[in-house]
PDB file of C-alpha atoms in Angstrom:
ATOM      1  CA  MET A 250       8.415  24.075  16.394  1.00  0.00           C
ATOM      2  CA  THR A 251       9.714  23.734  13.000  1.00  0.00           C
ATOM      3  CA  LEU A 252       7.610  25.096  10.104  1.00  0.00           C
ATOM      4  CA  GLU A 253       7.510  21.414   8.755  1.00  0.00           C
ATOM      5  CA  ILE A 254       6.121  20.361  11.955  1.00  0.00           C
ATOM      6  CA  LEU A 255       3.696  23.171  11.807  1.00  0.00           C
ATOM      7  CA  ALA A 256       2.567  22.446   8.440  1.00  0.00           C
ATOM      8  CA  LYS A 257       2.233  18.799   8.972  1.00  0.00           C
ATOM      9  CA  LYS A 258      -0.110  19.619  12.023  1.00  0.00           C
ATOM     10  CA  ALA A 259      -2.050  21.747   9.620  1.00  0.00           C
ATOM     11  CA  ILE A 260      -2.419  18.881   7.100  1.00  0.00           C
ATOM     12  CA  LEU A 261      -3.653  16.486   9.698  1.00  0.00           C
ATOM     13  CA  LYS A 262      -6.278  19.010  11.138  1.00  0.00           C
ATOM     14  CA  VAL A 263      -7.643  19.417   7.629  1.00  0.00           C
ATOM     15  CA  LEU A 264      -7.583  15.699   7.185  1.00  0.00           C
ATOM     16  CA  ARG A 265      -9.750  15.163  10.590  1.00  0.00           C
ATOM     17  CA  SER A 266     -12.043  17.788   9.087  1.00  0.00           C
ATOM     18  CA  PHE A 267     -12.613  15.725   6.224  1.00  0.00           C
ATOM     19  CA  GLY A 268     -13.300  12.775   8.168  1.00  0.00           C
ATOM     20  CA  ALA A 269     -16.421  14.626   9.619  1.00  0.00           C
ATOM     21  CA  ARG A 270     -17.810  14.990   6.081  1.00  0.00           C
ATOM     22  CA  ARG A 271     -17.336  11.388   4.902  1.00  0.00           C
ATOM     23  CA  PRO A 272     -20.440   9.205   4.212  1.00  0.00           C
ATOM     24  CA  PRO A 273     -21.528   7.183   7.217  1.00  0.00           C
ATOM     25  CA  LYS A 274     -20.101   3.750   7.418  1.00  0.00           C
ATOM     26  CA  ASP A 275     -23.332   2.084   6.726  1.00  0.00           C
ATOM     27  CA  SER A 276     -23.505   3.892   3.140  1.00  0.00           C
ATOM     28  CA  TYR A 277     -20.421   1.783   2.239  1.00  0.00           C
ATOM     29  CA  ALA A 278     -22.339  -1.624   2.511  1.00  0.00           C
ATOM     30  CA  ALA A 279     -22.087  -3.712  -0.409  1.00  0.00           C
ATOM     31  CA  LEU A 280     -19.857  -1.398  -2.656  1.00  0.00           C
ATOM     32  CA  SER A 281     -17.780  -2.598  -5.201  1.00  0.00           C
ATOM     33  CA  SER A 282     -14.091  -2.104  -4.950  1.00  0.00           C
ATOM     34  CA  ALA A 283     -14.273   0.875  -7.368  1.00  0.00           C
ATOM     35  CA  GLU A 284     -17.461   2.293  -5.565  1.00  0.00           C
ATOM     36  CA  TYR A 285     -15.370   2.127  -2.267  1.00  0.00           C
ATOM     37  CA  TRP A 286     -12.223   3.705  -3.436  1.00  0.00           C
ATOM     38  CA  THR A 287     -14.193   6.177  -5.047  1.00  0.00           C
ATOM     39  CA  GLN A 288     -15.508   7.220  -1.869  1.00  0.00           C
ATOM     40  CA  HIS A 289     -12.716   6.947   0.116  1.00  0.00           C
ATOM     41  CA  ASN A 290      -8.850   7.472  -0.273  1.00  0.00           C
ATOM     42  CA  VAL A 291      -5.691   7.419   1.611  1.00  0.00           C
ATOM     43  CA  THR A 292      -5.780  11.348   1.961  1.00  0.00           C
ATOM     44  CA  GLN A 293      -9.675  11.615   2.697  1.00  0.00           C
ATOM     45  CA  HIS A 294      -9.887  13.529  -0.331  1.00  0.00           C
ATOM     46  CA  TYR A 295      -7.354  16.464   0.968  1.00  0.00           C
ATOM     47  CA  ALA A 296      -7.139  19.312  -1.694  1.00  0.00           C
ATOM     48  CA  PHE A 297      -3.653  20.110  -2.343  1.00  0.00           C
ATOM     49  CA  THR A 298      -3.164  23.983  -2.771  1.00  0.00           C
ATOM     50  CA  SER A 299       0.559  24.067  -4.018  1.00  0.00           C
ATOM     51  CA  LYS A 300       3.292  22.199  -5.162  1.00  0.00           C
ATOM     52  CA  GLU A 301       4.878  22.663  -1.936  1.00  0.00           C
ATOM     53  CA  ASP A 302       1.834  21.356   0.031  1.00  0.00           C
ATOM     54  CA  SER A 303       1.963  18.177  -2.406  1.00  0.00           C
ATOM     55  CA  LEU A 304       5.545  17.529  -1.593  1.00  0.00           C
ATOM     56  CA  LEU A 305       5.324  17.982   2.180  1.00  0.00           C
ATOM     57  CA  PHE A 306       2.415  15.421   2.313  1.00  0.00           C
ATOM     58  CA  MET A 307       4.258  13.223  -0.089  1.00  0.00           C
ATOM     59  CA  ARG A 308       7.460  13.161   2.178  1.00  0.00           C
ATOM     60  CA  TRP A 309       4.979  12.763   5.301  1.00  0.00           C
ATOM     61  CA  ARG A 310       3.128   9.925   3.914  1.00  0.00           C
ATOM     62  CA  PHE A 311       6.445   7.927   3.062  1.00  0.00           C
ATOM     63  CA  ALA A 312       7.830   8.606   6.416  1.00  0.00           C
ATOM     64  CA  GLN A 313       4.894   6.636   7.992  1.00  0.00           C
ATOM     65  CA  TYR A 314       6.369   3.436   6.909  1.00  0.00           C
ATOM     66  CA  LEU A 315      10.186   2.989   7.580  1.00  0.00           C
ATOM     67  CA  ASN A 316      12.048   1.243   4.580  1.00  0.00           C
ATOM     68  CA  TYR A 317       9.444   1.919   2.267  1.00  0.00           C
ATOM     69  CA  GLU A 318      11.348   4.317  -0.117  1.00  0.00           C
ATOM     70  CA  ASN A 319      14.289   1.860  -0.197  1.00  0.00           C
ATOM     71  CA  LEU A 320      12.081  -1.050  -1.417  1.00  0.00           C
ATOM     72  CA  MET A 321       9.735   1.060  -3.588  1.00  0.00           C
ATOM     73  CA  PRO A 322      11.847   4.150  -4.700  1.00  0.00           C
ATOM     74  CA  CYS A 323      10.844   6.534  -7.257  1.00  0.00           C
ATOM     75  CA  THR A 324      14.251   7.277  -8.549  1.00  0.00           C
ATOM     76  CA  GLY A 325      16.186   5.671 -11.321  1.00  0.00           C
ATOM     77  CA  PHE A 326      13.570   5.419 -13.965  1.00  0.00           C
ATOM     78  CA  ASP A 327      15.120   7.856 -16.302  1.00  0.00           C
ATOM     79  CA  ASN A 328      14.007   7.336 -19.921  1.00  0.00           C
ATOM     80  CA  LYS A 329      11.659   4.799 -19.006  1.00  0.00           C
ATOM     81  CA  ILE A 330       7.765   4.545 -19.482  1.00  0.00           C
ATOM     82  CA  VAL A 331       6.392   3.973 -15.971  1.00  0.00           C
ATOM     83  CA  LEU A 332       2.999   2.608 -15.121  1.00  0.00           C
ATOM     84  CA  ASP A 333       1.574   3.538 -11.681  1.00  0.00           C
ATOM     85  CA  TYR A 334      -1.282   0.941 -11.370  1.00  0.00           C
ATOM     86  CA  GLY A 335      -3.625   2.009  -8.549  1.00  0.00           C
ATOM     87  CA  CYS A 336      -2.157   5.392  -8.281  1.00  0.00           C
ATOM     88  CA  GLY A 337      -4.561   6.694  -5.743  1.00  0.00           C
ATOM     89  CA  PRO A 338      -4.360  10.586  -5.348  1.00  0.00           C
ATOM     90  CA  GLY A 339      -0.977  10.379  -6.832  1.00  0.00           C
ATOM     91  CA  HIS A 340       1.875  10.163  -4.052  1.00  0.00           C
ATOM     92  CA  ASP A 341       4.013   8.024  -6.140  1.00  0.00           C
ATOM     93  CA  VAL A 342       3.080   9.758  -9.415  1.00  0.00           C
ATOM     94  CA  VAL A 343       4.531  13.053  -7.792  1.00  0.00           C
ATOM     95  CA  GLY A 344       7.579  11.052  -6.682  1.00  0.00           C
ATOM     96  CA  PHE A 345       8.194   9.976 -10.148  1.00  0.00           C
ATOM     97  CA  VAL A 346       7.785  13.552 -11.571  1.00  0.00           C
ATOM     98  CA  GLU A 347      10.078  14.920  -9.070  1.00  0.00           C
ATOM     99  CA  TYR A 348      12.914  12.154  -8.700  1.00  0.00           C
ATOM    100  CA  SER A 349      13.124  10.733 -12.082  1.00  0.00           C
ATOM    101  CA  LYS A 350      13.035  11.597 -15.513  1.00  0.00           C
ATOM    102  CA  PRO A 351      10.839   9.149 -17.171  1.00  0.00           C
ATOM    103  CA  THR A 352       9.586   9.664 -20.699  1.00  0.00           C
ATOM    104  CA  LYS A 353       6.143   8.894 -19.794  1.00  0.00           C
ATOM    105  CA  ILE A 354       4.312   8.249 -16.659  1.00  0.00           C
ATOM    106  CA  ILE A 355       0.678   6.433 -16.790  1.00  0.00           C
ATOM    107  CA  ALA A 356      -1.428   6.883 -13.672  1.00  0.00           C
ATOM    108  CA  MET A 357      -4.002   4.075 -13.380  1.00  0.00           C
ATOM    109  CA  ASP A 358      -6.860   3.812 -10.764  1.00  0.00           C
ATOM    110  CA  VAL A 359     -10.446   2.326 -10.235  1.00  0.00           C
ATOM    111  CA  SER A 360     -11.305   5.642  -8.507  1.00  0.00           C
ATOM    112  CA  THR A 361     -12.599   8.626 -10.496  1.00  0.00           C
ATOM    113  CA  SER A 362     -12.384  10.678  -7.463  1.00  0.00           C
ATOM    114  CA  SER A 363      -8.608   9.897  -7.015  1.00  0.00           C
ATOM    115  CA  LEU A 364      -7.841  10.274 -10.701  1.00  0.00           C
ATOM    116  CA  ALA A 365      -9.320  13.767 -10.617  1.00  0.00           C
ATOM    117  CA  GLU A 366      -7.332  14.413  -7.538  1.00  0.00           C
ATOM    118  CA  THR A 367      -4.159  13.045  -9.270  1.00  0.00           C
ATOM    119  CA  GLN A 368      -5.093  15.338 -12.177  1.00  0.00           C
ATOM    120  CA  LYS A 369      -5.250  18.534 -10.159  1.00  0.00           C
ATOM    121  CA  ARG A 370      -1.930  17.376  -8.207  1.00  0.00           C
ATOM    122  CA  ILE A 371       0.213  17.098 -11.147  1.00  0.00           C
ATOM    123  CA  THR A 372      -0.979  20.551 -12.434  1.00  0.00           C
ATOM    124  CA  LEU A 373       0.655  21.918  -9.440  1.00  0.00           C
ATOM    125  CA  HIS A 374       4.030  19.980 -10.459  1.00  0.00           C
ATOM    126  CA  ASP A 375       3.914  21.395 -14.047  1.00  0.00           C
ATOM    127  CA  ALA A 376       3.484  17.728 -15.308  1.00  0.00           C
ATOM    128  CA  SER A 377       0.270  17.409 -17.022  1.00  0.00           C
ATOM    129  CA  ALA A 378       2.032  16.765 -20.364  1.00  0.00           C
ATOM    130  CA  LEU A 379       4.145  13.987 -18.792  1.00  0.00           C
ATOM    131  CA  VAL A 380       1.505  12.032 -17.184  1.00  0.00           C
ATOM    132  CA  ASP A 381      -1.411   9.908 -18.757  1.00  0.00           C
ATOM    133  CA  ILE A 382      -4.163   9.541 -16.435  1.00  0.00           C
ATOM    134  CA  GLN A 383      -6.454   6.509 -17.036  1.00  0.00           C
ATOM    135  CA  LEU A 384      -9.346   4.832 -15.415  1.00  0.00           C
ATOM    136  CA  ILE A 385      -9.243   1.082 -14.839  1.00  0.00           C
ATOM    137  CA  GLN A 386     -12.326  -0.932 -15.424  1.00  0.00           C
ATOM    138  CA  GLU A 387     -12.410  -3.769 -13.124  1.00  0.00           C
ATOM    139  CA  GLN A 388     -13.367  -6.456 -15.199  1.00  0.00           C
ATOM    140  CA  GLU A 389     -11.537  -5.571 -18.261  1.00  0.00           C
ATOM    141  CA  GLY A 390      -8.030  -5.669 -19.338  1.00  0.00           C
ATOM    142  CA  ILE A 391      -5.317  -3.070 -19.038  1.00  0.00           C
ATOM    143  CA  PRO A 392      -5.792  -0.612 -22.033  1.00  0.00           C
ATOM    144  CA  LEU A 393      -2.135  -0.732 -23.237  1.00  0.00           C
ATOM    145  CA  GLU A 394      -0.308  -2.537 -25.841  1.00  0.00           C
ATOM    146  CA  ASP A 395       1.771  -5.668 -25.675  1.00  0.00           C
ATOM    147  CA  ASN A 396       5.389  -5.123 -24.546  1.00  0.00           C
ATOM    148  CA  SER A 397       5.043  -1.254 -24.066  1.00  0.00           C
ATOM    149  CA  VAL A 398       5.749  -0.651 -20.215  1.00  0.00           C
ATOM    150  CA  ASP A 399       9.403  -0.410 -18.887  1.00  0.00           C
ATOM    151  CA  TYR A 400       8.324  -0.549 -15.226  1.00  0.00           C
ATOM    152  CA  ILE A 401       5.001  -1.290 -13.353  1.00  0.00           C
ATOM    153  CA  HIS A 402       4.788   0.030 -10.093  1.00  0.00           C
ATOM    154  CA  SER A 403       1.847  -1.015  -7.784  1.00  0.00           C
ATOM    155  CA  SER A 404       2.030   0.042  -4.085  1.00  0.00           C
ATOM    156  CA  GLY A 405      -0.791  -1.276  -1.795  1.00  0.00           C
ATOM    157  CA  VAL A 406      -3.428  -1.879  -4.381  1.00  0.00           C
ATOM    158  CA  LEU A 407      -3.435  -5.636  -5.572  1.00  0.00           C
ATOM    159  CA  HIS A 408      -4.487  -7.023  -1.955  1.00  0.00           C
ATOM    160  CA  HIS A 409      -7.578  -5.082  -2.798  1.00  0.00           C
ATOM    161  CA  ALA A 410      -8.456  -6.420  -6.271  1.00  0.00           C
ATOM    162  CA  PRO A 411     -11.458  -8.866  -6.885  1.00  0.00           C
ATOM    163  CA  ASN A 412      -9.043 -10.093 -10.067  1.00  0.00           C
ATOM    164  CA  LEU A 413      -5.630 -10.486  -8.927  1.00  0.00           C
ATOM    165  CA  ASP A 414      -4.596 -13.230 -11.322  1.00  0.00           C
ATOM    166  CA  LYS A 415      -6.319 -11.433 -14.396  1.00  0.00           C
ATOM    167  CA  ILE A 416      -4.302  -8.268 -13.493  1.00  0.00           C
ATOM    168  CA  LEU A 417      -0.847 -10.138 -13.071  1.00  0.00           C
ATOM    169  CA  ARG A 418      -1.423 -11.592 -16.315  1.00  0.00           C
ATOM    170  CA  GLU A 419      -2.157  -8.291 -17.791  1.00  0.00           C
ATOM    171  CA  PHE A 420       1.109  -7.105 -16.112  1.00  0.00           C
ATOM    172  CA  HIS A 421       3.119 -10.042 -17.983  1.00  0.00           C
ATOM    173  CA  ARG A 422       1.372  -8.965 -21.350  1.00  0.00           C
ATOM    174  CA  ILE A 423       1.968  -5.248 -21.329  1.00  0.00           C
ATOM    175  CA  LEU A 424       5.583  -5.576 -19.735  1.00  0.00           C
ATOM    176  CA  LYS A 425       8.681  -5.192 -22.199  1.00  0.00           C
ATOM    177  CA  PRO A 426      10.766  -8.286 -22.252  1.00  0.00           C
ATOM    178  CA  ASP A 427      13.425  -6.676 -20.053  1.00  0.00           C
ATOM    179  CA  GLY A 428      10.939  -4.800 -18.046  1.00  0.00           C
ATOM    180  CA  LEU A 429      10.550  -4.865 -14.173  1.00  0.00           C
ATOM    181  CA  ILE A 430       7.417  -4.945 -11.654  1.00  0.00           C
ATOM    182  CA  LYS A 431       7.698  -3.767  -8.163  1.00  0.00           C
ATOM    183  CA  ILE A 432       4.430  -4.809  -6.013  1.00  0.00           C
ATOM    184  CA  MET A 433       3.410  -3.988  -2.471  1.00  0.00           C
ATOM    185  CA  VAL A 434       0.866  -5.864  -0.706  1.00  0.00           C
ATOM    186  CA  TYR A 435       0.150  -6.519   2.920  1.00  0.00           C
ATOM    187  CA  ASN A 436       2.379  -8.894   4.819  1.00  0.00           C
ATOM    188  CA  SER A 437       1.167 -11.889   6.828  1.00  0.00           C
ATOM    189  CA  ASP A 438       4.347 -11.903   8.828  1.00  0.00           C
ATOM    190  CA  SER A 439       3.834  -8.857  10.393  1.00  0.00           C
ATOM    191  CA  ILE A 440       3.109  -7.197  13.645  1.00  0.00           C
ATOM    192  CA  TRP A 441      -0.184  -5.803  12.130  1.00  0.00           C
ATOM    193  CA  ASN A 442      -1.475  -9.503  11.334  1.00  0.00           C
ATOM    194  CA  HIS A 443       0.108 -11.039  14.639  1.00  0.00           C
ATOM    195  CA  LEU A 444      -0.275  -8.611  17.154  1.00  0.00           C
ATOM    196  CA  TYR A 445      -2.398  -5.624  16.371  1.00  0.00           C
ATOM    197  CA  VAL A 446      -5.357  -7.385  15.002  1.00  0.00           C
ATOM    198  CA  PRO A 447      -5.633 -10.623  17.418  1.00  0.00           C
ATOM    199  CA  TYR A 448      -4.474  -9.007  20.611  1.00  0.00           C
ATOM    200  CA  ILE A 449      -4.704  -5.236  20.568  1.00  0.00           C
ATOM    201  CA  LEU A 450      -7.959  -5.251  18.550  1.00  0.00           C
ATOM    202  CA  GLN A 451      -9.752  -8.391  19.125  1.00  0.00           C
ATOM    203  CA  ILE A 452      -8.611  -9.243  22.560  1.00  0.00           C
ATOM    204  CA  THR A 453      -8.019  -5.937  24.814  1.00  0.00           C
ATOM    205  CA  ARG A 454     -10.285  -3.580  22.873  1.00  0.00           C
ATOM    206  CA  GLY A 455     -12.965  -6.232  21.847  1.00  0.00           C
ATOM    207  CA  VAL A 456     -13.127  -4.961  18.256  1.00  0.00           C
ATOM    208  CA  ASN A 457     -14.256  -7.441  15.822  1.00  0.00           C
ATOM    209  CA  SER A 458     -13.817 -10.012  18.411  1.00  0.00           C
ATOM    210  CA  ASP A 459     -16.647 -12.366  16.879  1.00  0.00           C
ATOM    211  CA  CYS A 460     -14.795 -12.229  13.455  1.00  0.00           C
ATOM    212  CA  THR A 461     -12.384 -14.440  11.919  1.00  0.00           C
ATOM    213  CA  LEU A 462      -8.780 -13.214  11.879  1.00  0.00           C
ATOM    214  CA  GLU A 463      -9.005 -12.906   8.138  1.00  0.00           C
ATOM    215  CA  ASP A 464     -12.254 -10.695   8.432  1.00  0.00           C
ATOM    216  CA  ALA A 465     -10.890  -8.577  11.382  1.00  0.00           C
ATOM    217  CA  PHE A 466      -7.680  -7.896   9.506  1.00  0.00           C
ATOM    218  CA  ARG A 467      -9.708  -6.612   6.178  1.00  0.00           C
ATOM    219  CA  LYS A 468     -11.640  -4.233   8.719  1.00  0.00           C
ATOM    220  CA  SER A 469      -8.344  -2.970  10.258  1.00  0.00           C
ATOM    221  CA  THR A 470      -6.432  -1.960   7.288  1.00  0.00           C
ATOM    222  CA  ASP A 471      -8.488   0.796   5.259  1.00  0.00           C
ATOM    223  CA  GLY A 472     -11.851   1.255   6.844  1.00  0.00           C
ATOM    224  CA  ASN A 473     -14.257  -1.193   8.379  1.00  0.00           C
ATOM    225  CA  ALA A 474     -16.409  -1.520   5.208  1.00  0.00           C
ATOM    226  CA  CYS A 475     -13.265  -1.936   2.626  1.00  0.00           C
ATOM    227  CA  PRO A 476     -14.588  -4.804   0.319  1.00  0.00           C
ATOM    228  CA  ILE A 477     -11.314  -6.882  -0.032  1.00  0.00           C
ATOM    229  CA  SER A 478      -8.248  -6.490   1.937  1.00  0.00           C
ATOM    230  CA  ARG A 479      -5.772  -9.448   2.023  1.00  0.00           C
ATOM    231  CA  ARG A 480      -2.417 -10.382   3.347  1.00  0.00           C
ATOM    232  CA  TYR A 481       0.184 -12.831   2.151  1.00  0.00           C
ATOM    233  CA  THR A 482       3.163 -14.650   3.235  1.00  0.00           C
ATOM    234  CA  ALA A 483       6.306 -14.172   0.669  1.00  0.00           C
ATOM    235  CA  ASP A 484       5.704 -17.679  -0.614  1.00  0.00           C
ATOM    236  CA  GLU A 485       2.044 -17.590  -1.254  1.00  0.00           C
ATOM    237  CA  PHE A 486       2.534 -14.386  -3.346  1.00  0.00           C
ATOM    238  CA  LEU A 487       5.395 -15.576  -5.231  1.00  0.00           C
ATOM    239  CA  GLU A 488       3.608 -18.499  -6.134  1.00  0.00           C
ATOM    240  CA  ILE A 489       0.723 -16.409  -7.630  1.00  0.00           C
ATOM    241  CA  GLY A 490       3.038 -14.440  -9.486  1.00  0.00           C
ATOM    242  CA  ARG A 491       4.728 -17.604 -10.973  1.00  0.00           C
ATOM    243  CA  LYS A 492       1.119 -18.798 -12.243  1.00  0.00           C
ATOM    244  CA  SER A 493       0.896 -15.695 -14.166  1.00  0.00           C
ATOM    245  CA  SER A 494       4.689 -16.307 -15.874  1.00  0.00           C
ATOM    246  CA  LEU A 495       6.281 -13.897 -13.334  1.00  0.00           C
ATOM    247  CA  SER A 496       9.508 -14.682 -11.651  1.00  0.00           C
ATOM    248  CA  GLY A 497       9.721 -12.960  -8.470  1.00  0.00           C
ATOM    249  CA  LYS A 498      11.579 -12.371  -5.432  1.00  0.00           C
ATOM    250  CA  PHE A 499      10.693 -10.815  -1.899  1.00  0.00           C
ATOM    251  CA  LEU A 500      12.629  -7.998  -1.330  1.00  0.00           C
ATOM    252  CA  GLY A 501      11.681  -7.210   2.286  1.00  0.00           C
ATOM    253  CA  ALA A 502       9.050  -5.232   4.095  1.00  0.00           C
ATOM    254  CA  ALA A 503       8.446  -1.746   5.356  1.00  0.00           C
ATOM    255  CA  ILE A 504       6.721  -1.202   8.853  1.00  0.00           C
ATOM    256  CA  SER A 505       4.489   1.442   9.930  1.00  0.00           C
ATOM    257  CA  LEU A 506       5.166   3.579  12.709  1.00  0.00           C
ATOM    258  CA  ASP A 507       1.912   2.401  14.349  1.00  0.00           C
ATOM    259  CA  GLU A 508       3.332  -1.132  14.353  1.00  0.00           C
ATOM    260  CA  MET A 509       6.738   0.329  15.849  1.00  0.00           C
ATOM    261  CA  ASP A 510       4.471   1.556  18.754  1.00  0.00           C
ATOM    262  CA  TRP A 511       2.373  -1.415  19.034  1.00  0.00           C
ATOM    263  CA  VAL A 512       5.362  -3.834  19.145  1.00  0.00           C
ATOM    264  CA  SER A 513       6.050  -2.680  23.053  1.00  0.00           C
ATOM    265  CA  GLN A 514       2.764  -4.845  23.928  1.00  0.00           C
ATOM    266  CA  LYS A 515       4.542  -8.096  22.535  1.00  0.00           C
ATOM    267  CA  ASN A 516       5.430  -9.450  26.039  1.00  0.00           C
ATOM    268  CA  LYS A 517       1.620  -8.749  27.414  1.00  0.00           C
ATOM    269  CA  ALA A 518       0.306 -10.564  24.175  1.00  0.00           C
ATOM    270  CA  MET A 519       2.523 -13.453  24.705  1.00  0.00           C
ATOM    271  CA  SER A 520       1.502 -13.767  28.471  1.00  0.00           C
ATOM    272  CA  ASP A 521      -2.135 -13.805  27.518  1.00  0.00           C
ATOM    273  CA  ILE A 522      -3.591 -17.312  27.206  1.00  0.00           C
ATOM    274  CA  ARG A 523      -6.361 -15.921  24.913  1.00  0.00           C
ATOM    275  CA  LEU A 524      -3.835 -15.061  22.284  1.00  0.00           C
ATOM    276  CA  ALA A 525      -3.770 -18.102  19.642  1.00  0.00           C
ATOM    277  CA  GLU A 526      -0.715 -20.104  19.953  1.00  0.00           C
ATOM    278  CA  LYS A 527       0.468 -19.442  16.140  1.00  0.00           C
ATOM    279  CA  HIS A 528       0.623 -15.742  17.224  1.00  0.00           C
ATOM    280  CA  ARG A 529       2.666 -16.566  20.329  1.00  0.00           C
ATOM    281  CA  ILE A 530       5.173 -18.569  18.233  1.00  0.00           C
ATOM    282  CA  PHE A 531       5.590 -15.402  15.912  1.00  0.00           C
ATOM    283  CA  LEU A 532       5.922 -12.962  18.670  1.00  0.00           C
ATOM    284  CA  LYS A 533       8.632 -15.462  20.393  1.00  0.00           C
ATOM    285  CA  ASN A 534      10.754 -15.654  17.132  1.00  0.00           C
ATOM    286  CA  LEU A 535      11.115 -12.034  16.767  1.00  0.00           C
ATOM    287  CA  THR A 536      14.514 -10.384  16.841  1.00  0.00           C
ATOM    288  CA  PHE A 537      15.453  -6.471  16.720  1.00  0.00           C
ATOM    289  CA  ASP A 538      17.752  -4.664  14.603  1.00  0.00           C
ATOM    290  CA  GLU A 539      19.840  -1.781  15.419  1.00  0.00           C
ATOM    291  CA  TYR A 540      17.146   0.703  14.744  1.00  0.00           C
ATOM    292  CA  LEU A 541      14.820  -1.479  17.098  1.00  0.00           C
ATOM    293  CA  ARG A 542      12.521  -2.584  14.061  1.00  0.00           C
ATOM    294  CA  PRO A 543      11.193  -6.240  14.596  1.00  0.00           C
ATOM    295  CA  ILE A 544      12.663  -8.819  12.580  1.00  0.00           C
ATOM    296  CA  TYR A 545      11.114 -12.266  11.653  1.00  0.00           C
ATOM    297  CA  LYS A 546      13.227 -14.766   9.622  1.00  0.00           C
ATOM    298  CA  GLY A 547      15.515 -12.089   8.596  1.00  0.00           C
ATOM    299  CA  ASN A 548      13.097  -9.430   7.320  1.00  0.00           C
ATOM    300  CA  ILE A 549      11.428  -6.594   8.854  1.00  0.00           C
ATOM    301  CA  ALA A 550       8.082  -7.778  10.338  1.00  0.00           C
ATOM    302  CA  GLY A 551       5.999  -4.793   8.713  1.00  0.00           C
ATOM    303  CA  ILE A 552       2.803  -4.542   6.948  1.00  0.00           C
ATOM    304  CA  ASP A 553       3.988  -3.644   3.625  1.00  0.00           C
ATOM    305  CA  ALA A 554       5.576  -6.666   1.645  1.00  0.00           C
ATOM    306  CA  VAL A 555       7.550  -5.666  -1.436  1.00  0.00           C
ATOM    307  CA  PHE A 556       8.065  -8.089  -4.413  1.00  0.00           C
ATOM    308  CA  GLU A 557      10.086  -7.708  -7.551  1.00  0.00           C
ATOM    309  CA  PHE A 558       8.856  -9.556 -10.741  1.00  0.00           C
ATOM    310  CA  LYS A 559      10.430 -10.162 -14.352  1.00  0.00           C
ATOM    311  CA  LYS A 560       8.772 -12.103 -17.320  1.00  0.00           C
ATOM    312  CA  ILE A 561       9.401 -15.505 -17.451  1.00  0.00           C
ATOM    313  CA  SER A 562      10.293 -16.015 -21.259  1.00  0.00           C
ATOM    314  CA  LYS A 563       7.913 -18.628 -23.023  1.00  0.00           C
TER     315      LYS A 563
END
């Protein structure tokens, strides 16, 4: 067994131990997004102990989503001012520190605990002078000047936001005229939305079977009590961007390793009359690429949909 596999197993053991110390699910009831994400984050508040520990976890995390690094790279931003909006515990911040040479990285989040963890983590990478950490106030604007940011990176954040339209308008305001935005949000055209939630969870396991698909999806992604968790088709999200004067294109999707496992249940799901017809049609129209990734309408049918936006000049 390689050293990297042993290290990964050690990390997972620590993460499981954190799960036992998290507040009971009922204590999340009626929390705001900021309160929820302060109590909960994607590392379950794992405390990194070294630069090597941080890098190992970052690489492991990225590897859980096939095609993510191609769509949302942390390379190629030399001499740029980069905003990581919704940085969480700093995975992509570490990526920008290690794989690019930006002039400045602004790390923003609604979670005070995640920002504190990001601060400790970048110290391990000797990057405290490069990274400006700022708290987002949900109902306020982004505290940056007009036309001040070269690149805005927001990965897995805006589908949780209570004020999406306002955030996109703020992105437009702070982005330089020739700047670029990349956003990852949850994908409606995915194995997660059409197979995992309606068939594996609701039908075969009886989990949230009395919920609407929308509510069952929300409970499935980031904890049962996550206040907001939406998914979008490419056309839906591009239209939302257009209303904020952002011209966009759908770059494609990344697929989780879990989805790659779940797709083996496609035929069983299609033969089950209890599965709604729209899901059967989706599954019927899947093809597979040379890496055995499911493809829908020419794109990987994964949970992470990635979009690129630029300003529409007025």
